[in-house]
PDB file of C-alpha atoms in Angstrom:
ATOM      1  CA  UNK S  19      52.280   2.574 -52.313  1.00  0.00           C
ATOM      2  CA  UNK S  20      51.467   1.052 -48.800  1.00  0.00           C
ATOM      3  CA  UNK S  21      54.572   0.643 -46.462  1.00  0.00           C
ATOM      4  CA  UNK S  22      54.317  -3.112 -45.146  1.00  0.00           C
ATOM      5  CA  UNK S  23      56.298  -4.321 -42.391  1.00  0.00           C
ATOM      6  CA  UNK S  24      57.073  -7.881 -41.921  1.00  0.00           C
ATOM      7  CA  UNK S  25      57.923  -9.131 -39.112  1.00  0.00           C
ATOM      8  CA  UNK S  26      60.097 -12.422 -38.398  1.00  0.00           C
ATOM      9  CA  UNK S  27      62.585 -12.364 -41.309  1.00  0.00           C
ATOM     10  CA  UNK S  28      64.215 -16.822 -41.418  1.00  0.00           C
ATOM     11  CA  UNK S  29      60.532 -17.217 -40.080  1.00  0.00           C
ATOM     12  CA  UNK S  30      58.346 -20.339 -42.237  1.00  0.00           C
ATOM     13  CA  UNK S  31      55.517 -17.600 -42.706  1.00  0.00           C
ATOM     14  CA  UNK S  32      57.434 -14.341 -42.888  1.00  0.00           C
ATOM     15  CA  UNK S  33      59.983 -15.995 -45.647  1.00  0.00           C
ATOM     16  CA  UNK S  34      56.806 -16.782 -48.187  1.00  0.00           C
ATOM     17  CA  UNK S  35      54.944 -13.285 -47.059  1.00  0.00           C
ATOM     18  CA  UNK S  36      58.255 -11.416 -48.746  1.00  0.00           C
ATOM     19  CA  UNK S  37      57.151 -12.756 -52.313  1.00  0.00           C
ATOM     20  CA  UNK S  38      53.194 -12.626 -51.619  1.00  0.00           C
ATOM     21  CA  UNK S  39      53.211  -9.280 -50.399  1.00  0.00           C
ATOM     22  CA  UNK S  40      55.587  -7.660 -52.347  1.00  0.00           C
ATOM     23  CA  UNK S  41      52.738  -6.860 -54.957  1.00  0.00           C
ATOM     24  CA  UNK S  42      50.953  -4.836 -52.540  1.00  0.00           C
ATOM     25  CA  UNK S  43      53.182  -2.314 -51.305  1.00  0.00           C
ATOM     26  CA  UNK S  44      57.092  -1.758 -50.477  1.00  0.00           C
ATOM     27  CA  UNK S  45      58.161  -4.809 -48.186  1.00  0.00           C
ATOM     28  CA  UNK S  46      60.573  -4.123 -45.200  1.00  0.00           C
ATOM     29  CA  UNK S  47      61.639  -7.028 -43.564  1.00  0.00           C
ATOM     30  CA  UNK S  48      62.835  -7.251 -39.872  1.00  0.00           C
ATOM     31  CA  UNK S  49      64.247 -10.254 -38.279  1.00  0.00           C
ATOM     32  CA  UNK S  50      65.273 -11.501 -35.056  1.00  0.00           C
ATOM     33  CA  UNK S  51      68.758  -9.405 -34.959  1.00  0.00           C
ATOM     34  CA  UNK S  52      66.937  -6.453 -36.309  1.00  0.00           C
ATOM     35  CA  UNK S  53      64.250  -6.172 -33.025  1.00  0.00           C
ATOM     36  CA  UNK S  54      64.515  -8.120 -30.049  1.00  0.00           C
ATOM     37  CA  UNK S  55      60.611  -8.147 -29.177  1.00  0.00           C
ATOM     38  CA  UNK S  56      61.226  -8.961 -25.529  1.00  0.00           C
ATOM     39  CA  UNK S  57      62.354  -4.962 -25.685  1.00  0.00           C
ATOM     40  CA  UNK S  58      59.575  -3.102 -25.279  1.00  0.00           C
ATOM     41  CA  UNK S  59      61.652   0.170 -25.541  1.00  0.00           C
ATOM     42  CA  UNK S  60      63.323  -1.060 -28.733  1.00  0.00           C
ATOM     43  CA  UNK S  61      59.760  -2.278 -30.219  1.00  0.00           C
ATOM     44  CA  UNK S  62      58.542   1.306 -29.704  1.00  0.00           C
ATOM     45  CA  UNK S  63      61.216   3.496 -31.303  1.00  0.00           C
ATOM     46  CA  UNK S  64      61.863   0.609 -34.435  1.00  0.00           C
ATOM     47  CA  UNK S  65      58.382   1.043 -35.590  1.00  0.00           C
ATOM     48  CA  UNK S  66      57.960   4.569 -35.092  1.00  0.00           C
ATOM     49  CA  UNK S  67      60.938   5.540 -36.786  1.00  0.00           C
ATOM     50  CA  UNK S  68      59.702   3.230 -39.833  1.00  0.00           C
ATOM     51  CA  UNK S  69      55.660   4.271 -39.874  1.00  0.00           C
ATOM     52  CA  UNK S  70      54.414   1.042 -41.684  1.00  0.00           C
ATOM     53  CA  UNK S  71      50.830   0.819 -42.890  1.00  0.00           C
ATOM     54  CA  UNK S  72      50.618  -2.487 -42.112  1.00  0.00           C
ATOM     55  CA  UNK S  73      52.432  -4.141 -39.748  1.00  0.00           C
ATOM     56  CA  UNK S  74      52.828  -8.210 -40.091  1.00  0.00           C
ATOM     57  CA  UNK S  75      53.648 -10.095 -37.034  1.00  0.00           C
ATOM     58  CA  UNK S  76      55.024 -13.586 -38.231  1.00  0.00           C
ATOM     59  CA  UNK S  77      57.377 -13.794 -35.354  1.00  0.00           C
ATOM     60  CA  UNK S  78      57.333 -15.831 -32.520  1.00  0.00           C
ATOM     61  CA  UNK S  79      58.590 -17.689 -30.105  1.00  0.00           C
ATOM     62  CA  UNK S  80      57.940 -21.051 -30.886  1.00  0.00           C
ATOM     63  CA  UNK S  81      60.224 -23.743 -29.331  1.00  0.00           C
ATOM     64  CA  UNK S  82      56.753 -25.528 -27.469  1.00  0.00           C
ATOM     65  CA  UNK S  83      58.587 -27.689 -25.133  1.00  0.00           C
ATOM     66  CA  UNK S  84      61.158 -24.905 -24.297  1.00  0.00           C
ATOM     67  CA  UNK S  85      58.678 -22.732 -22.987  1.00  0.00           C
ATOM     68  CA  UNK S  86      57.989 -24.638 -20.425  1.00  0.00           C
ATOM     69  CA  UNK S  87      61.524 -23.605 -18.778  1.00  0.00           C
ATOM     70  CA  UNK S  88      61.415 -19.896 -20.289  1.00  0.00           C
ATOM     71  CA  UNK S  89      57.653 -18.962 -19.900  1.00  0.00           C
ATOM     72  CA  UNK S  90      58.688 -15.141 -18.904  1.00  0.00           C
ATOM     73  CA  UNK S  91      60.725 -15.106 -22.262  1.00  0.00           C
ATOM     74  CA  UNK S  92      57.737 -16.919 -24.295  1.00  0.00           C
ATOM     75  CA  UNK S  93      55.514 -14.087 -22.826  1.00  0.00           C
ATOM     76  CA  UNK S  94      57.457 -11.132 -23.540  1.00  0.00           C
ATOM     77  CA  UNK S  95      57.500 -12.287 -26.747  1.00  0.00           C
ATOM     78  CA  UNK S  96      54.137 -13.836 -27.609  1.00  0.00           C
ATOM     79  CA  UNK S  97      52.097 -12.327 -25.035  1.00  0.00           C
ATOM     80  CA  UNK S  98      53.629  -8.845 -24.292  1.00  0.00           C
ATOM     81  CA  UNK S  99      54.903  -7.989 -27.474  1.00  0.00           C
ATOM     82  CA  UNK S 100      51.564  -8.045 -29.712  1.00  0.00           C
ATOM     83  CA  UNK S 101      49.899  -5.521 -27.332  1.00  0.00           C
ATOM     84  CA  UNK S 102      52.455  -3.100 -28.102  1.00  0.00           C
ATOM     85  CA  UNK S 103      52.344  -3.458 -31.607  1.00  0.00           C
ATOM     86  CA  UNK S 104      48.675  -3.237 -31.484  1.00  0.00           C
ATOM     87  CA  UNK S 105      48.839   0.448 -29.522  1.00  0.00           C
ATOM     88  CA  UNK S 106      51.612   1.605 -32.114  1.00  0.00           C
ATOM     89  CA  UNK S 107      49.315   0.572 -34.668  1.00  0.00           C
ATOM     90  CA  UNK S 108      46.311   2.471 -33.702  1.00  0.00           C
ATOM     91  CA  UNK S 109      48.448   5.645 -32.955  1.00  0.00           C
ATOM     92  CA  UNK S 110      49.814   5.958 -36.647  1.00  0.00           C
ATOM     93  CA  UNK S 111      46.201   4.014 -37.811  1.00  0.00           C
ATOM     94  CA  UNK S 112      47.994   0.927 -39.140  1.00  0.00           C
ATOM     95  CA  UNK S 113      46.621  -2.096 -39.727  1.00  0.00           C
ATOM     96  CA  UNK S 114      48.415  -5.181 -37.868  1.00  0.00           C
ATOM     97  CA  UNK S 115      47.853  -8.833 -38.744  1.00  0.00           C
ATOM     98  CA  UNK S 116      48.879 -11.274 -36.358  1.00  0.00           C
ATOM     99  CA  UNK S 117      49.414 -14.910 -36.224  1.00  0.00           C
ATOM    100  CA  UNK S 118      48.047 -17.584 -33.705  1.00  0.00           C
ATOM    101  CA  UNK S 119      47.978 -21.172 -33.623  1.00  0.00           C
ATOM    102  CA  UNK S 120      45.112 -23.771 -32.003  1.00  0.00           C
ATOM    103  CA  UNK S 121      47.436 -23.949 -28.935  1.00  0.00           C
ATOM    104  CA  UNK S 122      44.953 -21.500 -27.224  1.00  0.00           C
ATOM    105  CA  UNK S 123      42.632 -24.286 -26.990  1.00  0.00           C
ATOM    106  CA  UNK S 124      42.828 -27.480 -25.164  1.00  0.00           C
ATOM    107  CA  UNK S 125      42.112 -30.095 -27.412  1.00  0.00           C
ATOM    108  CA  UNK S 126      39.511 -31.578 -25.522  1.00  0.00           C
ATOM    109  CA  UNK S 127      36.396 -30.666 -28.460  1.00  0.00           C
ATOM    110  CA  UNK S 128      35.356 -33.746 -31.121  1.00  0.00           C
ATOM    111  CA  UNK S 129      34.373 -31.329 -33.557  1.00  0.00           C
ATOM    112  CA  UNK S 130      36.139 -28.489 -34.940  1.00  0.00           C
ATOM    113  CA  UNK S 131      37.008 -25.263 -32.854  1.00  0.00           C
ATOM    114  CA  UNK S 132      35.479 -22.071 -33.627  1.00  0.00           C
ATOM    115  CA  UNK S 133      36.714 -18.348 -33.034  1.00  0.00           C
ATOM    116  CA  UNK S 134      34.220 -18.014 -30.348  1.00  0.00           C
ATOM    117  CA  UNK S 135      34.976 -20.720 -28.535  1.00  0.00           C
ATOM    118  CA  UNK S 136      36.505 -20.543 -25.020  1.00  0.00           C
ATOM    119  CA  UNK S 137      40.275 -20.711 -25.050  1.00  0.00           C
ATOM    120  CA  UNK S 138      41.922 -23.028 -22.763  1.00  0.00           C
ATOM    121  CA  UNK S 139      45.691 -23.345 -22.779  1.00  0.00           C
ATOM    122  CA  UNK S 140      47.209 -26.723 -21.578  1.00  0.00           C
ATOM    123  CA  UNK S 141      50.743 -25.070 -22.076  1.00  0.00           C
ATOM    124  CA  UNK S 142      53.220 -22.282 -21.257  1.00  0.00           C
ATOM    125  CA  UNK S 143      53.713 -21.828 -25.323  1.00  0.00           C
ATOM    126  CA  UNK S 144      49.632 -22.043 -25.595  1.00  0.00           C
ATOM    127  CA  UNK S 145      49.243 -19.288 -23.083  1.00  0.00           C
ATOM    128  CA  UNK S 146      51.692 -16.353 -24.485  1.00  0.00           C
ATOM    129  CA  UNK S 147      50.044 -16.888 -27.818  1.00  0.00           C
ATOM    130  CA  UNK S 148      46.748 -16.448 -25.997  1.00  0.00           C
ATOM    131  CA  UNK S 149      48.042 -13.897 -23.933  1.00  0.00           C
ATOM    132  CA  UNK S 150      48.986 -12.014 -26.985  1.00  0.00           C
ATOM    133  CA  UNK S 151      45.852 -12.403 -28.821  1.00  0.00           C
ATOM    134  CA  UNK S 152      44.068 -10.644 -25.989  1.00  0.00           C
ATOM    135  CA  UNK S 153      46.631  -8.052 -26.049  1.00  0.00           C
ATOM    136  CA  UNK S 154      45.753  -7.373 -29.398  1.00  0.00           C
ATOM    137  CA  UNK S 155      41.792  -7.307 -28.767  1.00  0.00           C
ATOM    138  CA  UNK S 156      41.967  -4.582 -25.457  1.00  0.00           C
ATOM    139  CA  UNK S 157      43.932  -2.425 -28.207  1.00  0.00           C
ATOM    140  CA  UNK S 158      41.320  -0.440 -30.499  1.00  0.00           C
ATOM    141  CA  UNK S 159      42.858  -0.715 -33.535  1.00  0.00           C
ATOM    142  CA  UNK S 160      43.072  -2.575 -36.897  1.00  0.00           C
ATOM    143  CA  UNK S 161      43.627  -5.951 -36.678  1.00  0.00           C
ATOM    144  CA  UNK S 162      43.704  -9.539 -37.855  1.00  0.00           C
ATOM    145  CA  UNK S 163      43.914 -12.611 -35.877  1.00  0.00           C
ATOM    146  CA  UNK S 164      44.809 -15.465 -38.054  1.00  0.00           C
ATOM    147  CA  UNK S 165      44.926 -18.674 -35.641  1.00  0.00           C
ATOM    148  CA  UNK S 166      46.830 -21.702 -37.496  1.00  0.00           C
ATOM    149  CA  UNK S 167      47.417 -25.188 -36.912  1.00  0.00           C
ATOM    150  CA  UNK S 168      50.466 -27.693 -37.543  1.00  0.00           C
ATOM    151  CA  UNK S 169      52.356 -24.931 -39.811  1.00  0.00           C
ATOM    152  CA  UNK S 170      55.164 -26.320 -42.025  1.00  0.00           C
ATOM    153  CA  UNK S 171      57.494 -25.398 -44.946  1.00  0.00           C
ATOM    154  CA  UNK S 172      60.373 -26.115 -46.771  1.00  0.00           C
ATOM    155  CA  UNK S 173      63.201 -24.256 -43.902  1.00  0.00           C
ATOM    156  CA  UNK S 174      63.179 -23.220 -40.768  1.00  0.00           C
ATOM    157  CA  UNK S 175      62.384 -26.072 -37.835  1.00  0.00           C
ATOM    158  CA  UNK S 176      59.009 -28.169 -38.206  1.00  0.00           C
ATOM    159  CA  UNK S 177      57.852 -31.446 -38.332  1.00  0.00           C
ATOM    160  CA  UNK S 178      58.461 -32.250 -42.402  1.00  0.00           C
ATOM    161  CA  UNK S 179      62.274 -31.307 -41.854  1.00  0.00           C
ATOM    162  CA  UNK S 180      62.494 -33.517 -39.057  1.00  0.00           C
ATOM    163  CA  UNK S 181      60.518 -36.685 -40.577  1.00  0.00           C
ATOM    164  CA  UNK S 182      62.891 -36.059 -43.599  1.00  0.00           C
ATOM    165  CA  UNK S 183      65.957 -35.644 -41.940  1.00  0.00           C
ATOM    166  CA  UNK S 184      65.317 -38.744 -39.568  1.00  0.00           C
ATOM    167  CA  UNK S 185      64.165 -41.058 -42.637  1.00  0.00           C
ATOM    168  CA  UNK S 186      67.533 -40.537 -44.135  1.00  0.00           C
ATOM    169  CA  UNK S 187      68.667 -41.809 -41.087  1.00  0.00           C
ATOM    170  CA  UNK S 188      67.074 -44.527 -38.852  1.00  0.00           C
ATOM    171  CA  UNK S 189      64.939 -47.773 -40.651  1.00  0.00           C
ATOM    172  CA  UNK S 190      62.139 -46.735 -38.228  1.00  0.00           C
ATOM    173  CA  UNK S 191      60.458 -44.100 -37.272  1.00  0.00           C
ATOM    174  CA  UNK S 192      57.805 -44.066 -34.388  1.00  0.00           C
ATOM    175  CA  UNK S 193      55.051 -41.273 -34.616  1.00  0.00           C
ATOM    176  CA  UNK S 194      52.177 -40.053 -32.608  1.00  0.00           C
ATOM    177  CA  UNK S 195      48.262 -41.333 -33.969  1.00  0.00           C
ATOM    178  CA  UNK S 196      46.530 -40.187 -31.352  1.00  0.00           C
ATOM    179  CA  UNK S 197      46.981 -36.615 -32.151  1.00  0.00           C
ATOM    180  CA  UNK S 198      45.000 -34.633 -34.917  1.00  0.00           C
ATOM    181  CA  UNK S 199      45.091 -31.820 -36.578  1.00  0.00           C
ATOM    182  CA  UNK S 200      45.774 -29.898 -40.241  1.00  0.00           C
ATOM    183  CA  UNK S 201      49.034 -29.469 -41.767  1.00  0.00           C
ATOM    184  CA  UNK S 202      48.937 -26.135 -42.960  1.00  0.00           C
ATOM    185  CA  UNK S 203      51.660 -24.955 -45.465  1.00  0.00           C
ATOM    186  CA  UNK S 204      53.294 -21.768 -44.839  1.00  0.00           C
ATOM    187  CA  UNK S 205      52.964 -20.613 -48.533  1.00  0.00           C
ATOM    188  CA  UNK S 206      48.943 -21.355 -48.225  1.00  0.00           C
ATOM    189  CA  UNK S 207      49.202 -19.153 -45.509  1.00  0.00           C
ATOM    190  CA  UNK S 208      51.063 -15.948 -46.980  1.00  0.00           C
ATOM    191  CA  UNK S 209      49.277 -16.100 -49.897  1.00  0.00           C
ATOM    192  CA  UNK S 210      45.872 -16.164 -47.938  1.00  0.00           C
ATOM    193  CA  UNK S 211      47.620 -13.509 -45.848  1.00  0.00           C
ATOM    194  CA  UNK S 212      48.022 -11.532 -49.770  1.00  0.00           C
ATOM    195  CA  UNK S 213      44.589 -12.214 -50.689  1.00  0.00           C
ATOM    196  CA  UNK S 214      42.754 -10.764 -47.833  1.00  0.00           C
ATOM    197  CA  UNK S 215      45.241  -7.096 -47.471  1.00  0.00           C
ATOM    198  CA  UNK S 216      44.367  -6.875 -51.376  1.00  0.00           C
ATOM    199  CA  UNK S 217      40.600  -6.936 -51.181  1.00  0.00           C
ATOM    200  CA  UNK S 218      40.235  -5.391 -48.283  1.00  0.00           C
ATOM    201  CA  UNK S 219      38.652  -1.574 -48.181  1.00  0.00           C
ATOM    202  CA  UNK S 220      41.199   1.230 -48.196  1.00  0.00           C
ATOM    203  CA  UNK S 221      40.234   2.368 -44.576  1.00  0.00           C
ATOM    204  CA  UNK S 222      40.305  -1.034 -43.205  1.00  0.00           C
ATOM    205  CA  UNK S 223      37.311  -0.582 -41.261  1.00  0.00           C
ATOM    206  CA  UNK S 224      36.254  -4.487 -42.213  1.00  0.00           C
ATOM    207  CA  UNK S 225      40.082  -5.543 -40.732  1.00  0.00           C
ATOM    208  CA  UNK S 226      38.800  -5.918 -36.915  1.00  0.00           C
ATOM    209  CA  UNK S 227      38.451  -9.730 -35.263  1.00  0.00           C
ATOM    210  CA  UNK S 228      40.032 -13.231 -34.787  1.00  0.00           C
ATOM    211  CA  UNK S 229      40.171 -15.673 -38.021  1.00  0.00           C
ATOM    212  CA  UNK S 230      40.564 -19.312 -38.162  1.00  0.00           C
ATOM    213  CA  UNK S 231      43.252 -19.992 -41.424  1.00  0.00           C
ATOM    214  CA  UNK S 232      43.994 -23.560 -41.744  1.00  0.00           C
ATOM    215  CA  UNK S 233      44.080 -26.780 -44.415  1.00  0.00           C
ATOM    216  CA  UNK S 234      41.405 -28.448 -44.965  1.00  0.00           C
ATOM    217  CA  UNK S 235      41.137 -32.302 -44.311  1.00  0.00           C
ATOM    218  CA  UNK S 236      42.773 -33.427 -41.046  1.00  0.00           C
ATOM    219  CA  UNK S 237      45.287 -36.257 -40.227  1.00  0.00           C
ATOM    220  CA  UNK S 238      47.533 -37.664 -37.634  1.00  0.00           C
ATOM    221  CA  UNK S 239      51.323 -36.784 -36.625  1.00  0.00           C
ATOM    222  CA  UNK S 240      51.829 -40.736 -37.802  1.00  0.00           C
ATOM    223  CA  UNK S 241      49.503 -40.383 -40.694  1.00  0.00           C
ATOM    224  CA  UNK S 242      51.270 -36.934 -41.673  1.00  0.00           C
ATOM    225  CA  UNK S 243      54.553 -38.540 -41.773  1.00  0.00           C
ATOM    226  CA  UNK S 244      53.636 -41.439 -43.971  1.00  0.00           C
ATOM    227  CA  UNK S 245      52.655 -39.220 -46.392  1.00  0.00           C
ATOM    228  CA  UNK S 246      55.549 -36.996 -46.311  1.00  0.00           C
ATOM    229  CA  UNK S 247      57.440 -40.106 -46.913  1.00  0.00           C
ATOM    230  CA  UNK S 248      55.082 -42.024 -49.731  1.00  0.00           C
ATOM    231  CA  UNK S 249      55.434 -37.831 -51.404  1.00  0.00           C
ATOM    232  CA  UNK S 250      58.786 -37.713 -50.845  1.00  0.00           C
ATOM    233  CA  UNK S 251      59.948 -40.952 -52.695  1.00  0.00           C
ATOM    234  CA  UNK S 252      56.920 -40.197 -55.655  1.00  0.00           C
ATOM    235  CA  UNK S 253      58.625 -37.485 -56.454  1.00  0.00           C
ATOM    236  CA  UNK S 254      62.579 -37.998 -55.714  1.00  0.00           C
ATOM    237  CA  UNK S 255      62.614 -41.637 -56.492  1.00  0.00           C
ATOM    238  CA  UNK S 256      66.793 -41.650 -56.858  1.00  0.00           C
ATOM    239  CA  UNK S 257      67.083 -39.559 -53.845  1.00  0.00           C
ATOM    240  CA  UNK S 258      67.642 -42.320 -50.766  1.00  0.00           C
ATOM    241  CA  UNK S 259      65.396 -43.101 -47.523  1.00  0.00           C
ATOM    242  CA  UNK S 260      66.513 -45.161 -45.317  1.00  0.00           C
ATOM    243  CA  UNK S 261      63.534 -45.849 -43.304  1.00  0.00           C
ATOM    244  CA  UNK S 262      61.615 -48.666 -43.838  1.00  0.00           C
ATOM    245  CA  UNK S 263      58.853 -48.619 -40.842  1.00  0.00           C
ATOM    246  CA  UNK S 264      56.450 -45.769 -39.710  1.00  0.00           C
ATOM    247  CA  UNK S 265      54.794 -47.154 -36.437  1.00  0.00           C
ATOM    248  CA  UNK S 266      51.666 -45.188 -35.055  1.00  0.00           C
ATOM    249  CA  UNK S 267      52.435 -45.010 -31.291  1.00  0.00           C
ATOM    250  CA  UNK S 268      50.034 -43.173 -28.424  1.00  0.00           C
ATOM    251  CA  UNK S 269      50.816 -39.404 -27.067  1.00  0.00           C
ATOM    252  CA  UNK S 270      52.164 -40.882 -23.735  1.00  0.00           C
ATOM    253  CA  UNK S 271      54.886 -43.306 -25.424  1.00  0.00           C
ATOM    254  CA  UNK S 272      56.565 -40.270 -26.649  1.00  0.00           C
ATOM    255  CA  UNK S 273      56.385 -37.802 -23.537  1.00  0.00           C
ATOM    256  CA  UNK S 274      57.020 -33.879 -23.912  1.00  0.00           C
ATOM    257  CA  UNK S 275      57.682 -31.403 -21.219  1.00  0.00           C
ATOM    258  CA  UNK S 276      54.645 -28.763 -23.234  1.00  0.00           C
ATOM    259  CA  UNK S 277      50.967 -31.146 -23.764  1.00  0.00           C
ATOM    260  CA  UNK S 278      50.060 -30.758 -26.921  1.00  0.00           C
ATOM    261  CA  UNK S 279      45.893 -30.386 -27.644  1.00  0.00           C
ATOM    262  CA  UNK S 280      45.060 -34.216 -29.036  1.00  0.00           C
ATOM    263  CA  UNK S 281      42.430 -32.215 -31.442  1.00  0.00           C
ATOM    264  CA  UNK S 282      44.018 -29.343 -33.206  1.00  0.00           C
ATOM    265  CA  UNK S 283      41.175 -29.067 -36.293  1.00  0.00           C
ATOM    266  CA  UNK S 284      39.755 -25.758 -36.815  1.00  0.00           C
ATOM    267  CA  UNK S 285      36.438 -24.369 -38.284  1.00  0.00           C
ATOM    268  CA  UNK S 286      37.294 -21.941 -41.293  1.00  0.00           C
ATOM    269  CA  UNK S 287      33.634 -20.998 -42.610  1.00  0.00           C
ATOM    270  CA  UNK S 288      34.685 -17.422 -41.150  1.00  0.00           C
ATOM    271  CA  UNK S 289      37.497 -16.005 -43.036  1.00  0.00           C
ATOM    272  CA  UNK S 290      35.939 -18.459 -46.205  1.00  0.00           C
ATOM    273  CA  UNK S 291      32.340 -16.169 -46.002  1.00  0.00           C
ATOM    274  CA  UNK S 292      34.172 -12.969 -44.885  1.00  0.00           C
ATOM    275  CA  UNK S 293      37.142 -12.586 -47.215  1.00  0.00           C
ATOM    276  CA  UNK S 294      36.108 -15.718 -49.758  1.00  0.00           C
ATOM    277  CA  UNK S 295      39.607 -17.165 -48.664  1.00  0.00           C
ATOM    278  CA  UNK S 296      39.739 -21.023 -48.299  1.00  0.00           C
ATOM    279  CA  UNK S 297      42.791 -23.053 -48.085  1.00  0.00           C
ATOM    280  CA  UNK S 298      43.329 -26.206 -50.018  1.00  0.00           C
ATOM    281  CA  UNK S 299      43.391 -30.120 -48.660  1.00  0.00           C
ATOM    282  CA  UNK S 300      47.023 -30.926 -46.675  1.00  0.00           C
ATOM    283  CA  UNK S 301      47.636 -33.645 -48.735  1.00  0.00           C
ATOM    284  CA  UNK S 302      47.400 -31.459 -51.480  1.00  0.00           C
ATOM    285  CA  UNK S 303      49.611 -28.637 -50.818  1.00  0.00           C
ATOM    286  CA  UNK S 304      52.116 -30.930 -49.787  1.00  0.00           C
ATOM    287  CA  UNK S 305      51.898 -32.556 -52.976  1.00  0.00           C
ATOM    288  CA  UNK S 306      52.696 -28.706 -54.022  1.00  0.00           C
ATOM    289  CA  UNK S 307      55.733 -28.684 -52.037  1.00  0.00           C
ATOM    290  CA  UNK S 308      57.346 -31.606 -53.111  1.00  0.00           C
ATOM    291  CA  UNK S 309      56.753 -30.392 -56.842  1.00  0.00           C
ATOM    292  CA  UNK S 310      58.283 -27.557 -56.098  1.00  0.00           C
ATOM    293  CA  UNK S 311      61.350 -28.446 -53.844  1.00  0.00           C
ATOM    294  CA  UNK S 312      64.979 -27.116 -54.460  1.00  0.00           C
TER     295      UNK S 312
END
């Protein structure tokens, strides 16, 4: 039975990977008060003392806008962090799997990013994750690079919390149009996550390389809350809304301290002709979610 690690225990991603991966192997599950990962020293000793086979890194720091005023702490633990996991991996010949996010690119592209195009950064946030992806890559050992977009879920902090949690509140809500990208459900991603440690060889000698994983279909931050709302009330009709008006506003009537790429879509025809893997529409898996809310 392989020995899994996970990573990032109240995490969006690491909460669904506990059910999708406990199939595979026996799950331990590490969280925030379990490994700081700014401590190198206590990164080191944690996962030698444990010896996973795989090692799944679905934590993060992700507070965007905060990074700005804590870039050293957003490095240690997106940039710094990775690279260590990545050398304790290929001493005890683990495999680690990683997660990214589109942040590494600009935004500036019409047409959807691949893996081999040319990072860019436009943010402290942007450049730890990128920082840790090259960490990763200087390491020779085995490793998946699964770069998201717009991830969201049923707990944790994300933009379908907040859209909920404000429409119960305020008659109008005013969201970002000019800003597009894939809503990509953290249960989509886990159970991609699943499907590509369970058909992949025993040695892992395919697991080596950076992977777009993201919906398919794309939409606005304005267009992404009107359907969360239009889903919400199709499927909770008795359960109250008080908002009334979504208004599509530009990027600089809403002004952040972190930019944020205006085009966040990403080419998946790798990890679709690699590991046959293909996640569904947005609108459909959060369709999904609603159905199967608590």
């Amino acid at each position: 039975m392989k020995e899994i690690l996970i990573l990032g225990q109240q995490g969006q991603v690491a909460w669904e990977l506990q059910v999708t991966l406990a199939t595979l192997g026996r799950v331990t599950v590490l969280g925030s008060q379990d490994l700081d990962l700014a401590d190198p020293d206590r990164i080191r000793a944690k996962i030698a003392a444990l010896q996973p086979q795989i090692i799944v890194n679905a934590a993060a720091y992700t507070a965007v806008d905060k990074a700005e005023s804590e870039p050293e702490l957003a490095m240690a633990i997106n940039g710094t962090a990775p690279g260590i996991l990545a050398e304790l991996a290929r001493k005890s010949q683990a495999l680690l799997i990683h997660y990214s996010t589109e942040y590494v690119f600009d935004g500036r592209k019409t047409t959807p990013y691949l893996e081999t195009d040319t990072p860019n950064p436009v943010s402290a946030y942007g450049a730890s994750k990128l920082a840790g992806e090259q960490a990763i890559t200087q390491v020779d050992c085995a490793h998946l690079i699964l770069r998201t977009t717009w991830v969201y879920g049923n707990r944790g902090k994300n933009f379908l919390l907040t859209i909920l949690r404000l429409a119960a509140e305020r008659p109008e809500l005013k969201i970002v149009a000019d800003q597009v990208g894939a809503p990509t459900w953290s249960r989509s991603i886990a159970e991609a996550t699943a499907q590509i440690i369970a058909q992949s060889h025993p040695d892992r000698s395919n697991l080596k390389g950076i992977y777009n994983l993201s919906a398919a279909g794309k939409t606005s931050w304005h267009g992404f809350a009107t359907e969360i709302v239009s889903e919400y009330r199709s499927h909770y009709p008795d359960r109250h809304l008080a908002v009334e008006n979504i208004l599509a506003i530009p990027a600089t009537d809403y002004p952040t301290p972190a930019q944020r790429p205006a085009y966040s879509i990403l080419d998946n025809s790798k990890v679709l002709a690699d590991f046959g893997v293909q996640l569904p529409d947005w609108n459909a898996s959060l369709g999904q979610l609603f159905a199967r809310w608590q």
